[in-house]
Tab-separated table of C-alpha atoms and ligand atoms in Angstrom:
chain	number	residue	atom	x	y	z
V	1047	MET	CA	0.000	0.000	0.000
V	1048	GLY	CA	1.343	3.467	-0.926
V	1049	LYS	CA	2.380	5.816	1.840
V	1050	ASN	CA	-0.508	8.230	1.342
V	1051	GLU	CA	-3.115	5.639	0.589
V	1052	VAL	CA	-5.855	5.488	3.185
V	1053	ARG	CA	-6.786	1.947	4.151
V	1054	LYS	CA	-10.415	1.089	3.652
V	1055	LEU	CA	-11.101	-0.103	7.136
V	1056	VAL	CA	-13.988	-2.338	8.083
V	1057	ILE	CA	-15.117	-1.719	11.659
V	1058	THR	CA	-17.965	-3.730	13.172
V	1059	ILE	CA	-19.998	-2.754	16.208
V	1060	ASP	CA	-22.328	-5.421	17.572
V	1061	GLY	CA	-24.328	-5.524	20.753
V	1062	PRO	CA	-27.764	-5.561	22.350
V	1063	ALA	CA	-30.549	-3.010	21.818
V	1064	GLY	CA	-29.900	0.382	23.347
V	1065	ALA	CA	-26.153	-0.035	23.972
V	1066	GLY	CA	-25.532	3.094	21.887
V	1067	LYS	CA	-24.286	1.270	18.790
V	1068	SER	CA	-25.823	3.487	16.141
V	1069	THR	CA	-24.887	6.798	17.790
V	1070	VAL	CA	-21.343	5.603	18.375
V	1071	ALA	CA	-21.000	4.012	14.924
V	1072	ARG	CA	-22.183	7.195	13.212
V	1073	ILE	CA	-19.638	9.354	15.065
V	1074	VAL	CA	-16.791	6.889	14.513
V	1075	ALA	CA	-17.629	6.712	10.790
V	1076	ASN	CA	-17.574	10.472	10.570
V	1077	LYS	CA	-14.264	10.798	12.380
V	1078	MET	CA	-12.661	8.068	10.296
V	1079	GLY	CA	-14.090	9.295	6.985
V	1080	LEU	CA	-15.901	6.003	6.440
V	1081	PRO	CA	-19.491	5.255	5.390
V	1082	TYR	CA	-21.883	4.145	8.141
V	1083	LEU	CA	-24.139	1.107	7.787
V	1084	ASP	CA	-27.112	0.691	10.140
V	1085	THR	CA	-28.065	-2.950	9.568
V	1086	GLY	CA	-30.857	-2.846	12.158
V	1087	ALA	CA	-32.561	-0.310	9.867
V	1088	ILE	CA	-32.389	-2.808	6.987
V	1089	TYR	CA	-34.033	-5.553	9.077
V	1090	ARG	CA	-36.622	-3.038	10.254
V	1091	ALA	CA	-37.408	-1.942	6.685
V	1092	VAL	CA	-37.899	-5.531	5.520
V	1093	THR	CA	-40.085	-6.234	8.574
V	1094	LEU	CA	-42.255	-3.201	7.788
V	1095	LYS	CA	-42.829	-4.362	4.225
V	1096	LEU	CA	-43.627	-7.943	5.240
V	1097	ILE	CA	-46.145	-6.709	7.819
V	1098	GLU	CA	-47.737	-4.412	5.232
V	1099	ASP	CA	-48.074	-7.400	2.913
V	1100	GLY	CA	-49.994	-9.157	5.695
V	1101	ILE	CA	-47.316	-11.826	6.152
V	1102	THR	CA	-46.571	-13.489	9.503
V	1103	PRO	CA	-43.189	-14.978	10.579
V	1104	ASP	CA	-44.431	-18.577	10.200
V	1105	GLU	CA	-45.226	-18.162	6.488
V	1106	THR	CA	-41.811	-19.135	5.136
V	1107	GLU	CA	-42.873	-19.590	1.524
V	1108	ARG	CA	-44.651	-16.256	1.345
V	1109	ILE	CA	-41.641	-14.584	2.970
V	1110	THR	CA	-39.231	-16.096	0.455
V	1111	ALA	CA	-41.436	-14.959	-2.434
V	1112	ALA	CA	-41.972	-11.474	-0.980
V	1113	LEU	CA	-38.233	-10.946	-0.472
V	1114	GLU	CA	-37.736	-11.207	-4.250
V	1115	ASN	CA	-39.706	-7.982	-4.577
V	1116	ILE	CA	-38.302	-6.044	-1.662
V	1117	SER	CA	-35.540	-3.615	-2.390
V	1118	VAL	CA	-34.000	-1.634	0.448
V	1119	SER	CA	-31.800	1.375	-0.174
V	1120	LEU	CA	-29.830	3.579	2.181
V	1121	SER	CA	-28.818	7.077	1.347
V	1122	GLY	CA	-27.877	10.124	3.391
V	1123	GLY	CA	-29.226	8.615	6.611
V	1124	LYS	CA	-32.565	7.773	4.961
V	1125	VAL	CA	-33.933	4.270	4.537
V	1126	SER	CA	-36.228	3.430	1.644
V	1127	VAL	CA	-38.166	0.322	0.680
V	1128	ASN	CA	-39.050	0.001	-2.976
V	1129	GLY	CA	-38.370	3.717	-3.357
V	1130	ARG	CA	-40.537	4.854	-0.399
V	1131	ASP	CA	-38.883	6.696	2.475
V	1132	VAL	CA	-39.598	4.694	5.652
V	1133	THR	CA	-36.993	6.294	7.941
V	1134	ALA	CA	-39.527	7.343	10.586
V	1135	GLU	CA	-41.932	4.419	10.239
V	1136	ILE	CA	-39.320	1.748	10.997
V	1137	ARG	CA	-38.828	3.173	14.514
V	1138	ARG	CA	-42.454	2.600	15.529
V	1139	PRO	CA	-43.290	0.201	18.398
V	1140	ALA	CA	-45.098	-2.163	15.993
V	1141	ILE	CA	-41.812	-2.724	14.180
V	1142	ASP	CA	-39.889	-3.027	17.463
V	1143	ALA	CA	-42.289	-5.792	18.409
V	1144	ALA	CA	-42.003	-7.765	15.161
V	1145	VAL	CA	-38.435	-7.263	13.962
V	1146	SER	CA	-36.789	-9.931	16.130
V	1147	SER	CA	-39.094	-12.691	14.870
V	1148	PHE	CA	-38.606	-11.829	11.200
V	1149	SER	CA	-34.877	-11.258	11.519
V	1150	ALA	CA	-34.386	-14.703	13.074
V	1151	LEU	CA	-35.508	-16.379	9.833
V	1152	ARG	CA	-33.031	-17.989	7.444
V	1153	PRO	CA	-34.554	-16.599	4.191
V	1154	VAL	CA	-34.518	-13.069	5.591
V	1155	ARG	CA	-30.899	-13.274	6.752
V	1156	ASP	CA	-29.720	-14.967	3.555
V	1157	ALA	CA	-31.406	-12.314	1.429
V	1158	LEU	CA	-29.593	-9.494	3.219
V	1159	ILE	CA	-26.057	-10.756	3.691
V	1160	GLY	CA	-24.821	-9.952	0.174
V	1161	PHE	CA	-26.416	-6.510	0.223
V	1162	GLN	CA	-24.643	-5.684	3.491
V	1163	ARG	CA	-21.252	-6.810	2.162
V	1164	GLU	CA	-21.695	-4.762	-1.021
V	1165	GLN	CA	-21.913	-1.607	1.094
V	1166	ALA	CA	-18.350	-2.104	2.337
V	1167	SER	CA	-16.407	-1.590	-0.898
V	1168	GLU	CA	-15.076	1.760	0.371
V	1169	GLY	CA	-14.624	0.564	3.956
V	1170	ILE	CA	-17.437	0.749	6.490
V	1171	VAL	CA	-18.477	1.175	10.094
V	1172	ALA	CA	-21.321	-1.344	10.404
V	1173	ASP	CA	-23.512	-1.856	13.428
V	1174	GLY	CA	-25.850	-4.743	14.174
V	1175	ARG	CA	-25.927	-8.140	15.860
V	1176	ASP	CA	-23.809	-10.354	13.603
V	1177	MET	CA	-21.465	-7.936	11.878
V	1178	GLY	CA	-18.281	-9.367	13.388
V	1179	THR	CA	-19.459	-12.975	13.597
V	1180	VAL	CA	-21.116	-13.531	10.208
V	1181	VAL	CA	-21.197	-10.611	7.774
V	1182	PHE	CA	-17.655	-9.245	8.179
V	1183	PRO	CA	-15.713	-11.960	10.038
V	1184	ASP	CA	-12.421	-10.576	8.652
V	1185	ALA	CA	-13.115	-7.002	9.824
V	1186	ASP	CA	-10.096	-4.923	10.850
V	1187	LEU	CA	-11.664	-3.978	14.166
V	1188	LYS	CA	-14.564	-5.687	15.926
V	1189	ILE	CA	-16.311	-4.084	18.874
V	1190	PHE	CA	-18.945	-5.654	21.117
V	1191	LEU	CA	-20.718	-2.742	22.756
V	1192	THR	CA	-22.928	-3.522	25.695
V	1193	ALA	CA	-24.473	-1.894	28.785
V	1194	GLU	CA	-26.670	-2.997	31.666
V	1195	ALA	CA	-30.295	-3.554	30.637
V	1196	GLU	CA	-31.656	-0.857	32.992
V	1197	GLU	CA	-29.344	1.738	31.492
V	1198	ARG	CA	-30.231	0.682	27.952
V	1199	ALA	CA	-33.937	0.926	28.763
V	1200	ARG	CA	-33.392	4.400	30.262
V	1201	ARG	CA	-31.698	5.521	27.037
V	1202	ARG	CA	-34.539	4.165	24.855
V	1203	TYR	CA	-37.080	5.820	27.152
V	1204	LYS	CA	-35.290	9.169	26.861
V	1205	GLU	CA	-35.095	8.891	23.049
V	1206	ARG	CA	-38.860	8.267	22.856
V	1207	VAL	CA	-39.716	11.153	25.171
V	1208	GLU	CA	-37.420	13.460	23.222
V	1209	ARG	CA	-39.208	12.486	20.025
V	1210	GLY	CA	-42.450	13.586	21.712
V	1211	GLU	CA	-43.783	10.022	21.978
V	1212	THR	CA	-45.402	8.489	25.030
V	1213	ALA	CA	-43.215	5.939	26.795
V	1214	ASP	CA	-43.405	3.578	29.737
V	1215	TYR	CA	-40.017	2.750	31.293
V	1216	GLU	CA	-41.063	-0.617	32.776
V	1217	GLU	CA	-42.517	-1.734	29.473
V	1218	ILE	CA	-39.368	-0.700	27.602
V	1219	LEU	CA	-37.179	-2.574	30.100
V	1220	ARG	CA	-39.283	-5.709	29.720
V	1221	TYR	CA	-39.090	-5.416	25.972
V	1222	VAL	CA	-35.317	-4.755	25.925
V	1223	ASN	CA	-34.770	-7.917	27.989
V	1224	GLU	CA	-37.101	-9.976	25.802
V	1225	ARG	CA	-35.497	-8.837	22.577
V	1226	ASP	CA	-31.968	-9.516	23.866
V	1227	LEU	CA	-32.924	-13.019	24.939
V	1228	TYR	CA	-34.477	-13.662	21.568
V	1229	ASP	CA	-31.534	-12.244	19.599
V	1230	MET	CA	-28.989	-14.149	21.724
V	1231	ASN	CA	-30.763	-17.481	21.581
V	1232	ARG	CA	-31.859	-17.667	17.966
V	1233	GLU	CA	-30.368	-20.463	15.915
V	1234	ILE	CA	-29.007	-18.396	13.040
V	1235	ALA	CA	-26.457	-15.614	13.607
V	1236	PRO	CA	-27.159	-15.171	17.332
V	1237	LEU	CA	-25.982	-12.056	19.104
V	1238	ARG	CA	-22.604	-12.850	20.680
V	1239	PRO	CA	-19.127	-11.338	20.856
V	1240	ALA	CA	-17.093	-12.175	17.751
V	1241	LEU	CA	-13.767	-13.945	17.912
V	1242	GLY	CA	-11.073	-11.339	18.480
V	1243	CYS	CA	-13.476	-8.535	19.385
V	1244	VAL	CA	-12.971	-5.785	21.955
V	1245	ILE	CA	-15.780	-5.787	24.534
V	1246	LEU	CA	-16.831	-2.350	25.760
V	1247	ASP	CA	-19.374	-1.871	28.545
V	1248	SER	CA	-20.840	1.604	28.092
V	1249	THR	CA	-23.005	1.612	31.263
V	1250	LYS	CA	-20.838	4.212	32.943
V	1251	MET	CA	-19.224	5.716	29.857
V	1252	THR	CA	-20.252	8.771	27.875
V	1253	ILE	CA	-20.738	8.557	24.120
V	1254	GLU	CA	-17.564	10.579	23.737
V	1255	GLU	CA	-15.535	8.167	25.858
V	1256	VAL	CA	-16.785	5.192	23.891
V	1257	THR	CA	-16.081	6.812	20.518
V	1258	ASP	CA	-12.620	7.935	21.648
V	1259	VAL	CA	-11.682	4.366	22.567
V	1260	ILE	CA	-12.865	3.016	19.218
V	1261	VAL	CA	-11.262	5.810	17.170
V	1262	SER	CA	-7.905	5.336	18.886
V	1263	LEU	CA	-8.047	1.591	18.305
V	1264	ALA	CA	-8.862	2.268	14.649
V	1265	ARG	CA	-6.068	4.828	14.316
V	1266	GLU	CA	-3.618	2.282	15.709
V	1267	LEU	CA	-4.500	0.254	12.647
V	1268	GLY	CA	-3.147	3.146	10.615
V	1269	ALA	CA	-6.105	4.674	8.894
V	1270	GLY	CA	-8.651	7.420	8.782
V	1271	LYS	CA	-8.869	11.048	7.851
V	1272	GLU	CA	-7.130	13.577	10.060
V	1273	SER	CA	-9.535	15.696	12.055
D	2552	DC	O1	-30.384	-2.333	16.189
D	2552	DC	P1	-31.900	-2.354	16.028
D	2552	DC	O2	-32.660	-2.262	17.315
D	2552	DC	O3	-32.390	-1.365	15.012
D	2552	DC	O4	-32.202	-3.809	15.405
D	2552	DC	C1	-33.501	-4.268	15.218
D	2552	DC	C2	-33.561	-5.789	15.182
D	2552	DC	O5	-32.986	-6.266	13.975
D	2552	DC	C3	-32.868	-6.534	16.320
D	2552	DC	O6	-33.760	-6.892	17.357
D	2552	DC	C4	-32.338	-7.773	15.677
D	2552	DC	C5	-32.290	-7.469	14.218
D	2552	DC	N1	-30.936	-7.333	13.683
D	2552	DC	C6	-30.305	-8.495	13.340
D	2552	DC	O7	-30.848	-9.569	13.537
D	2552	DC	N2	-29.069	-8.422	12.781
D	2552	DC	C7	-28.467	-7.243	12.584
D	2552	DC	N3	-27.262	-7.229	12.016
D	2552	DC	C8	-29.099	-6.040	12.955
D	2552	DC	C9	-30.343	-6.120	13.526
């Protein structure tokens, strides 16, 4: 590699709901001059479309057929399905409630793996559940970002309130715990720390502290734009 050539780093950030993955990944991507990939948004967008088509998670054949006609695109922080902007809709509680069941299914995961890898041609900071274990097992830097469930629920609660939505802390906590259990125990691509990953517990860390740790680890690998 030439002296001035910037390496196209692949950085993965996996972890449970509400650990701060997407906020952290977005900042790290910005600081490193890399694109950001929110894979949870892709699973959410597919879930939204399947629900709209009246399909339930047990209808494997219908799901496989429907996936042929679902096209997700990501651009400038917006998520679209078949050309329709669904950025706000995919954050609704109805999607929260259904996304784990759909994303546990083999046809859904198989349909999305290639698409996710294609996004990394210029390097990437990708966040999700199986980025370091399945999608980018050869990533340059793998982070497993976690936090205590109560803290993660508090963060989700705050986000909702700030968006002007009604929120119930106890309900969010119950849901955070349920979704983690489901994501960790599913058969395909379960949520777990990847081989060779760095585990960061953000319970008592600020966003800035977490991003600083990741950016310095990435810079040690010799890449990224100067800020
Ligand atoms: O990060 P999030 O809350 O937007 O993710 C929503 C759901 O999508 C999560 O419960 C599990 C699923 N998901 C997944 O299975 N694999 C990923 N790489 C990202 C998300």
